[in-house]
């Protein structure tokens, strides 16, 4: 099976996984591939490497998908029968826009945005990217302008963070945290208040921030907006759980990464989220077959001196140790996945920083097994 078959009839594809495994690259390559096949696709990327963003003509400030002109991708042979739209997520802007949308009037929105708790919340490193990525997904899905939305996800220490952060943050916004804190009688506040008072007072002296006042002002301002947050949260959950959504997990072939991926997949399934498959990125392919280093040395020896041939053969053989390791990982994963999509993308010679690189990745995601193999003779010859 290829990605194209998997995504047939899907409206949302979420690419999750641990930090640095290739989520952004995979998301962009999937979007490009689906647009090439006729779909109107938008990809929401998070912190793409500068050069990749430039290659796609993405500007940080937009926070809205913009259409990518295939003429400007610098790939004359590339035909997009569909449309490729892309954006870079700006968490702070997405947060602000959300407040604008749910606030009863512009004055209240402005006041909330000036509040110090809000400032902290909307720029916090942990949680706000996750929350706003989901908020953006919701907004784009409600507008219904695209056949498919591909959502990149932020680097998470644990892959599960991505799913938990929006829930944590929206229940905070719904005021549960504060209501529990204050309680109907205010008892909680008195108890916590007594213990925390000296600390809060010290904080206020040093930083000038009056945390408690700011917090209660913040929740006062949110007021009845919190029910709107709950409604949105429920709708978002519906989108994420829908059979038209596909969660793809991206991973590297290392043993621990595979373990984490299997664990993440179980968590998705336990939570009723539509796990669809795994992309194992940066795989070292077996180019040796059943040959050994000696065979490679002899092959190379035909076209270079013996010393050089021996050194290259050794190097090639070392690479092959990684290929063996990766093959074991893939076999183990395939067994565990019982029938779910498993795609291997090789380690390319260079970083993926342009459309050419994305097209190379696309080739592995969009073609089926047998076409991907490269025999050793074509490499050595
Ligand atoms: N198959 C590959 N071959 C070579 N380089 C790759 C491959 N896949 C990704 N890369 C490179 O690895 C780096 C990390 O990839 P990418 O940014 O897609 O990962 P990520 O999972 O989005 O990272 P983060 O968690 O930090 O957002 C990039 O420099 C990218 O160009
Ligand atoms: Mg990324």
Coordinates of C-alpha atoms and ligand atoms in Angstrom, one line a residue:
X1 CA 0.0 0.0 0.0
X2 CA 1.2 3.6 -0.6
X3 CA 0.3 6.8 1.1
X4 CA -2.0 7.8 -1.7
X5 CA -4.2 4.7 -1.2
X6 CA -4.2 5.2 2.6
X7 CA -5.3 8.8 2.3
X8 CA -8.1 8.1 -0.2
X9 CA -11.2 9.7 1.2
X10 CA -9.4 11.2 4.2
X11 CA -9.7 14.8 5.1
X12 CA -7.0 15.1 7.8
X13 CA -3.6 13.6 8.0
X14 CA -1.6 14.2 11.2
X15 CA 2.1 13.4 11.2
X16 CA 3.3 12.7 14.8
X17 CA 6.4 11.4 16.4
X18 CA 9.4 12.3 18.5
X19 CA 11.7 15.3 17.9
X20 CA 13.8 15.5 14.8
X21 CA 12.6 12.3 13.1
X22 CA 11.3 14.0 9.9
X23 CA 7.7 15.0 10.7
X24 CA 8.0 18.3 8.9
X25 CA 9.7 16.8 5.9
X26 CA 7.2 14.0 5.7
X27 CA 4.2 16.3 6.0
X28 CA 5.5 18.5 3.2
X29 CA 6.3 15.5 0.9
X30 CA 2.8 14.0 1.5
X31 CA 1.1 17.3 0.7
X32 CA 3.2 17.7 -2.4
X33 CA 2.4 14.2 -3.5
X34 CA -1.3 14.5 -2.9
X35 CA -1.4 17.8 -4.8
X36 CA 0.4 16.2 -7.7
X37 CA -2.3 13.6 -7.8
X38 CA -5.1 16.2 -8.1
X39 CA -6.2 17.0 -4.5
X40 CA -6.5 20.5 -3.1
X41 CA -4.1 20.1 -0.1
X42 CA -3.0 22.5 2.7
X43 CA 0.0 21.6 4.8
X44 CA 0.4 23.3 8.2
X45 CA 4.1 23.2 9.1
X46 CA 5.6 24.0 12.4
X47 CA 9.1 25.6 12.5
X48 CA 10.3 24.2 9.2
X49 CA 14.0 24.6 8.6
X50 CA 14.7 28.0 7.0
X51 CA 15.9 26.6 3.7
X52 CA 12.8 24.4 3.3
X53 CA 10.5 27.3 4.1
X54 CA 12.3 29.4 1.5
X55 CA 12.1 26.6 -1.0
X56 CA 8.3 26.5 -0.5
X57 CA 8.1 30.3 -0.6
X58 CA 6.7 30.3 3.0
X59 CA 6.8 33.6 4.9
X60 CA 6.6 33.4 8.7
X61 CA 4.2 36.2 9.1
X62 CA 1.2 35.0 7.2
X63 CA -0.3 32.3 9.5
X64 CA -2.7 31.5 6.7
X65 CA -2.2 28.9 3.9
X66 CA -1.0 30.5 0.7
X67 CA -1.1 28.8 -2.6
X68 CA 2.2 27.5 -4.0
X69 CA 2.8 28.3 -7.6
X70 CA 4.3 25.2 -9.2
X71 CA 6.1 27.4 -11.7
X72 CA 8.2 28.8 -8.9
X73 CA 9.2 25.5 -7.4
X74 CA 12.1 25.2 -9.8
X75 CA 11.1 21.8 -11.0
X76 CA 10.2 22.1 -14.7
X77 CA 8.9 18.5 -15.0
X78 CA 6.7 18.7 -12.0
X79 CA 3.0 18.9 -12.7
X80 CA 0.5 19.6 -10.0
X81 CA -3.0 18.6 -11.2
X82 CA -4.4 19.7 -7.8
X83 CA -3.4 22.6 -5.6
X84 CA -0.7 22.8 -2.9
X85 CA -1.2 25.3 -0.2
X86 CA 1.2 25.7 2.7
X87 CA 1.6 27.7 5.9
X88 CA 3.9 28.0 8.9
X89 CA 2.1 28.0 12.2
X90 CA 2.5 31.2 14.2
X91 CA 1.3 30.1 17.7
X92 CA 1.0 33.6 19.2
X93 CA -1.1 34.8 16.2
X94 CA -3.3 31.8 16.2
X95 CA -4.0 32.3 19.8
X96 CA -4.8 35.9 19.3
X97 CA -7.1 35.1 16.4
X98 CA -8.9 32.6 18.5
X99 CA -9.5 35.2 21.2
X100 CA -10.7 37.6 18.6
X101 CA -13.1 35.0 17.3
X102 CA -14.6 34.0 20.6
X103 CA -14.6 37.3 22.5
X104 CA -18.0 39.0 22.6
X105 CA -16.6 42.3 21.5
X106 CA -13.2 43.8 20.3
X107 CA -12.8 45.7 23.5
X108 CA -12.8 42.5 25.6
X109 CA -10.5 40.8 23.1
X110 CA -8.0 43.6 23.4
X111 CA -8.2 43.5 27.2
X112 CA -7.5 39.8 27.3
X113 CA -4.6 40.1 24.9
X114 CA -3.1 42.7 27.2
X115 CA -3.4 40.6 30.3
X116 CA -0.1 39.2 31.6
X117 CA -1.4 35.7 32.2
X118 CA -2.5 35.6 28.6
X119 CA 0.8 36.8 27.4
X120 CA 2.6 34.1 29.3
X121 CA 0.1 31.5 28.2
X122 CA 0.1 32.3 24.5
X123 CA 3.9 32.4 24.2
X124 CA 4.7 29.5 26.5
X125 CA 7.0 27.1 24.7
X126 CA 5.4 24.0 26.1
X127 CA 1.8 23.6 25.1
X128 CA 1.0 26.6 23.0
X129 CA 2.3 25.1 19.7
X130 CA 0.3 22.0 20.3
X131 CA -2.8 23.9 21.3
X132 CA -2.6 26.3 18.4
X133 CA -1.8 23.6 15.8
X134 CA -5.1 22.0 16.8
X135 CA -6.9 25.3 16.8
X136 CA -5.7 26.0 13.3
X137 CA -6.7 22.5 12.2
X138 CA -10.2 23.2 13.6
X139 CA -10.5 26.5 11.8
X140 CA -9.3 25.1 8.4
X141 CA -11.6 22.1 8.7
X142 CA -14.6 24.2 9.5
X143 CA -14.0 26.4 6.5
X144 CA -14.1 23.2 4.3
X145 CA -12.0 24.7 1.5
X146 CA -9.5 21.8 1.2
X147 CA -9.8 18.2 0.2
X148 CA -7.0 17.3 2.6
X149 CA -5.3 19.0 5.5
X150 CA -1.8 17.7 6.4
X151 CA -0.8 18.7 10.0
X152 CA 2.8 18.7 11.0
X153 CA 3.3 18.5 14.8
X154 CA 5.8 20.2 17.1
X155 CA 8.8 18.4 18.5
X156 CA 7.7 16.7 21.7
X157 CA 9.8 15.2 24.4
X158 CA 7.3 12.4 24.4
X159 CA 5.1 12.0 21.4
X160 CA 2.0 11.9 23.6
X161 CA 2.6 15.4 24.7
X162 CA 1.0 16.6 21.5
X163 CA -2.3 15.0 22.3
X164 CA -2.3 16.0 26.0
X165 CA -1.2 19.6 25.8
X166 CA -4.3 21.0 24.0
X167 CA -6.6 19.2 26.5
X168 CA -4.6 20.5 29.5
X169 CA -4.6 24.0 28.1
X170 CA -8.3 24.0 27.2
X171 CA -9.4 22.7 30.5
X172 CA -7.3 25.4 32.1
X173 CA -9.0 27.9 29.9
X174 CA -12.4 26.5 30.8
X175 CA -11.5 27.6 34.3
X176 CA -11.5 24.2 35.9
X177 CA -8.1 24.8 37.4
X178 CA -9.1 28.0 38.9
X179 CA -12.5 26.9 40.0
X180 CA -10.9 24.0 41.8
X181 CA -8.4 26.4 43.2
X182 CA -10.9 28.9 44.5
X183 CA -13.8 26.5 45.2
X184 CA -17.3 27.7 45.8
X185 CA -16.3 28.7 49.3
X186 CA -12.9 29.9 48.5
X187 CA -11.5 27.4 51.0
X188 CA -8.9 26.2 48.5
X189 CA -7.8 29.7 47.9
X190 CA -7.4 30.3 51.6
X191 CA -5.4 27.2 52.2
X192 CA -3.2 27.7 49.1
X193 CA -3.1 31.4 49.8
X194 CA -1.7 31.0 53.2
X195 CA 1.1 28.8 52.1
X196 CA 1.8 30.6 48.9
X197 CA 1.3 34.2 50.1
X198 CA 4.9 34.9 51.1
X199 CA 6.2 33.5 47.8
X200 CA 3.7 35.4 45.8
X201 CA 4.4 38.6 47.7
X202 CA 8.2 38.1 47.1
X203 CA 7.4 37.4 43.4
X204 CA 5.5 40.6 43.1
X205 CA 8.3 42.6 44.8
X206 CA 10.9 41.2 42.5
X207 CA 9.0 41.0 39.2
X208 CA 6.2 43.5 39.6
X209 CA 3.8 40.8 38.6
X210 CA 0.8 40.3 40.8
X211 CA 0.0 36.7 39.8
X212 CA -3.2 36.2 41.7
X213 CA -4.7 39.5 40.6
X214 CA -3.7 38.8 37.0
X215 CA -5.0 35.3 37.1
X216 CA -8.4 36.3 38.5
X217 CA -8.7 39.2 36.1
X218 CA -7.8 36.9 33.3
X219 CA -10.5 34.4 34.2
X220 CA -12.9 37.2 34.8
X221 CA -12.3 38.5 31.3
X222 CA -12.8 35.0 29.8
X223 CA -16.1 34.8 31.6
X224 CA -18.7 33.0 29.6
X225 CA -16.3 32.5 26.7
X226 CA -15.2 29.3 28.4
X227 CA -18.3 27.5 27.2
X228 CA -17.3 28.4 23.7
X229 CA -13.9 26.8 24.4
X230 CA -15.6 23.6 25.6
X231 CA -17.7 23.5 22.4
X232 CA -14.7 23.9 20.3
X233 CA -12.8 21.3 22.2
X234 CA -15.6 18.8 21.7
X235 CA -15.7 19.5 18.0
X236 CA -11.9 19.2 17.7
X237 CA -12.1 15.9 19.4
X238 CA -14.8 14.8 16.9
X239 CA -12.5 15.8 14.0
X240 CA -9.5 13.9 15.4
X241 CA -11.5 10.8 16.1
X242 CA -13.3 10.8 12.7
X243 CA -12.7 7.8 10.3
X244 CA -11.7 10.5 7.8
X245 CA -8.6 11.3 9.9
X246 CA -5.4 9.4 9.7
X247 CA -2.6 9.5 12.2
X248 CA 0.7 8.7 10.8
X249 CA 3.7 8.1 13.1
X250 CA 7.1 9.1 11.8
X251 CA 10.1 7.4 13.4
X252 CA 13.8 6.7 12.9
X253 CA 14.9 3.1 12.7
X254 CA 16.7 3.0 16.1
X255 CA 15.5 0.4 18.5
X256 CA 14.3 2.9 21.2
X257 CA 12.5 5.0 18.6
X258 CA 10.6 1.9 17.4
X259 CA 9.7 1.1 21.0
X260 CA 8.4 4.6 21.5
X261 CA 6.4 4.5 18.3
X262 CA 4.8 1.2 19.2
X263 CA 3.8 2.7 22.6
X264 CA 2.5 5.8 20.9
X265 CA 0.4 3.7 18.5
X266 CA -1.1 1.8 21.4
X267 CA -2.0 5.1 23.2
X268 CA -3.7 6.4 20.0
X269 CA -5.7 3.2 19.7
X270 CA -6.6 3.1 23.4
X271 CA -7.9 6.6 23.0
X272 CA -10.0 5.8 20.0
X273 CA -7.8 7.8 17.6
X274 CA -7.4 6.6 14.0
X275 CA -3.9 5.3 13.8
X276 CA -3.1 4.6 10.2
X277 CA 0.5 3.6 9.9
X278 CA 4.2 4.3 10.4
X279 CA 6.8 6.0 8.2
X280 CA 10.3 4.8 9.1
X281 CA 12.6 7.6 8.0
X282 CA 16.3 7.7 7.3
X283 CA 16.6 3.9 6.8
X284 CA 20.0 2.6 5.6
X285 CA 19.1 0.3 2.8
X286 CA 20.7 -3.1 2.2
X287 CA 22.8 -2.6 -0.9
X288 CA 24.9 -5.7 -0.4
X289 CA 22.4 -8.5 -0.6
X290 CA 24.3 -11.7 0.2
X291 CA 27.7 -10.3 -0.9
X292 CA 30.4 -9.5 1.7
X293 CA 33.0 -6.8 2.0
X294 CA 35.5 -8.9 -0.1
X295 CA 33.1 -9.0 -3.0
X296 CA 32.7 -5.2 -2.9
X297 CA 36.5 -4.8 -2.8
X298 CA 36.9 -7.0 -5.9
X299 CA 34.2 -5.1 -7.7
X300 CA 35.7 -1.8 -6.9
X301 CA 39.2 -3.1 -7.6
X302 CA 38.4 -3.2 -11.3
X303 CA 38.2 0.5 -11.5
X304 CA 40.6 1.9 -8.9
X305 CA 43.8 1.0 -7.0
X306 CA 43.6 -1.8 -4.4
X307 CA 44.3 0.4 -1.4
X308 CA 41.5 2.8 -2.2
X309 CA 39.2 -0.1 -3.1
X310 CA 39.8 -1.7 0.3
X311 CA 39.1 1.5 2.2
X312 CA 35.9 2.2 0.3
X313 CA 34.8 -1.4 0.8
X314 CA 35.4 -1.1 4.5
X315 CA 33.4 2.1 4.7
X316 CA 30.6 0.6 2.7
X317 CA 30.6 -2.4 5.0
X318 CA 30.3 -0.2 8.1
X319 CA 27.2 1.4 6.5
X320 CA 25.9 -2.0 5.9
X321 CA 26.0 -2.8 9.6
X322 CA 23.5 0.0 10.0
X323 CA 21.5 -1.5 7.2
X324 CA 21.3 -4.8 9.0
X325 CA 20.2 -3.1 12.2
X326 CA 17.5 -1.1 10.3
X327 CA 16.3 -4.2 8.6
X328 CA 15.8 -5.9 12.0
X329 CA 13.9 -2.9 13.2
X330 CA 11.6 -2.9 10.2
X331 CA 11.0 -6.6 10.5
X332 CA 10.1 -6.2 14.2
X333 CA 7.8 -3.3 13.5
X334 CA 6.1 -5.1 10.6
X335 CA 5.2 -8.0 12.9
X336 CA 3.7 -5.6 15.5
X337 CA 1.8 -3.6 13.0
X338 CA -0.2 -6.5 11.7
X339 CA -1.2 -5.1 8.3
X340 CA -1.1 -1.4 9.1
X341 CA 0.9 0.7 6.6
X342 CA 4.6 0.6 7.0
X343 CA 6.8 2.7 4.7
X344 CA 10.6 3.0 4.7
X345 CA 12.2 6.2 3.5
X346 CA 16.0 6.0 3.0
X347 CA 18.6 8.2 4.5
X348 CA 19.3 10.6 1.7
X349 CA 22.8 11.9 0.9
X350 CA 21.8 15.4 1.9
X351 CA 19.3 17.2 4.1
X352 CA 15.9 17.8 2.6
X353 CA 16.0 21.5 2.0
X354 CA 14.4 22.0 -1.4
X355 CA 11.7 20.7 -3.6
X356 CA 14.0 18.2 -5.2
X357 CA 14.6 16.7 -1.8
X358 CA 10.8 16.6 -1.1
X359 CA 10.3 14.9 -4.5
X360 CA 12.8 12.2 -3.5
X361 CA 11.0 11.6 -0.3
X362 CA 7.7 11.6 -2.1
X363 CA 8.9 8.8 -4.4
X364 CA 9.4 6.5 -1.4
X365 CA 6.0 7.4 0.1
X366 CA 4.0 7.1 -3.0
X367 CA 5.4 4.0 -4.7
X368 CA 4.9 0.5 -3.6
X369 CA 7.6 -1.9 -2.2
X370 CA 9.3 -3.5 -5.2
X371 CA 9.9 -0.3 -7.1
X372 CA 12.0 1.1 -4.3
X373 CA 14.8 -1.5 -4.2
X374 CA 18.1 -0.5 -5.7
X375 CA 20.4 -3.4 -6.5
X376 CA 24.1 -3.1 -5.6
X377 CA 25.4 -3.5 -9.2
X378 CA 23.7 -0.3 -10.3
X379 CA 25.4 1.6 -7.4
X380 CA 28.9 0.1 -7.9
X381 CA 28.8 0.1 -11.7
Ligands
LIG1 N1 15.3 10.9 4.7 C1 16.1 11.9 5.0 N2 17.4 11.9 4.6 C2 18.2 12.9 4.9 N3 17.9 14.0 5.7 C3 16.6 14.0 6.2 C4 15.7 12.9 5.9 N4 14.5 13.2 6.5 C5 14.7 14.4 7.2 N5 16.0 14.8 7.0 C6 16.6 16.0 7.6 O1 16.5 15.9 9.0 C7 16.3 17.1 9.6 C8 15.1 17.0 10.5 O2 13.9 16.8 9.7 P1 12.5 17.5 10.1 O3 12.7 18.9 10.3 O4 11.6 17.0 9.0 O5 12.2 16.7 11.4 P2 11.1 17.0 12.5 O6 10.6 15.7 13.0 O7 10.1 17.9 11.9 O8 11.9 17.8 13.6 P3 11.3 18.6 14.8 O9 10.8 17.6 15.8 O10 12.5 19.4 15.3 O11 10.2 19.5 14.3 C9 16.1 18.1 8.5 O12 17.3 18.8 8.4 C10 15.8 17.3 7.3 O13 16.2 17.9 6.1
LIG2 MG1 9.4 19.8 12.5

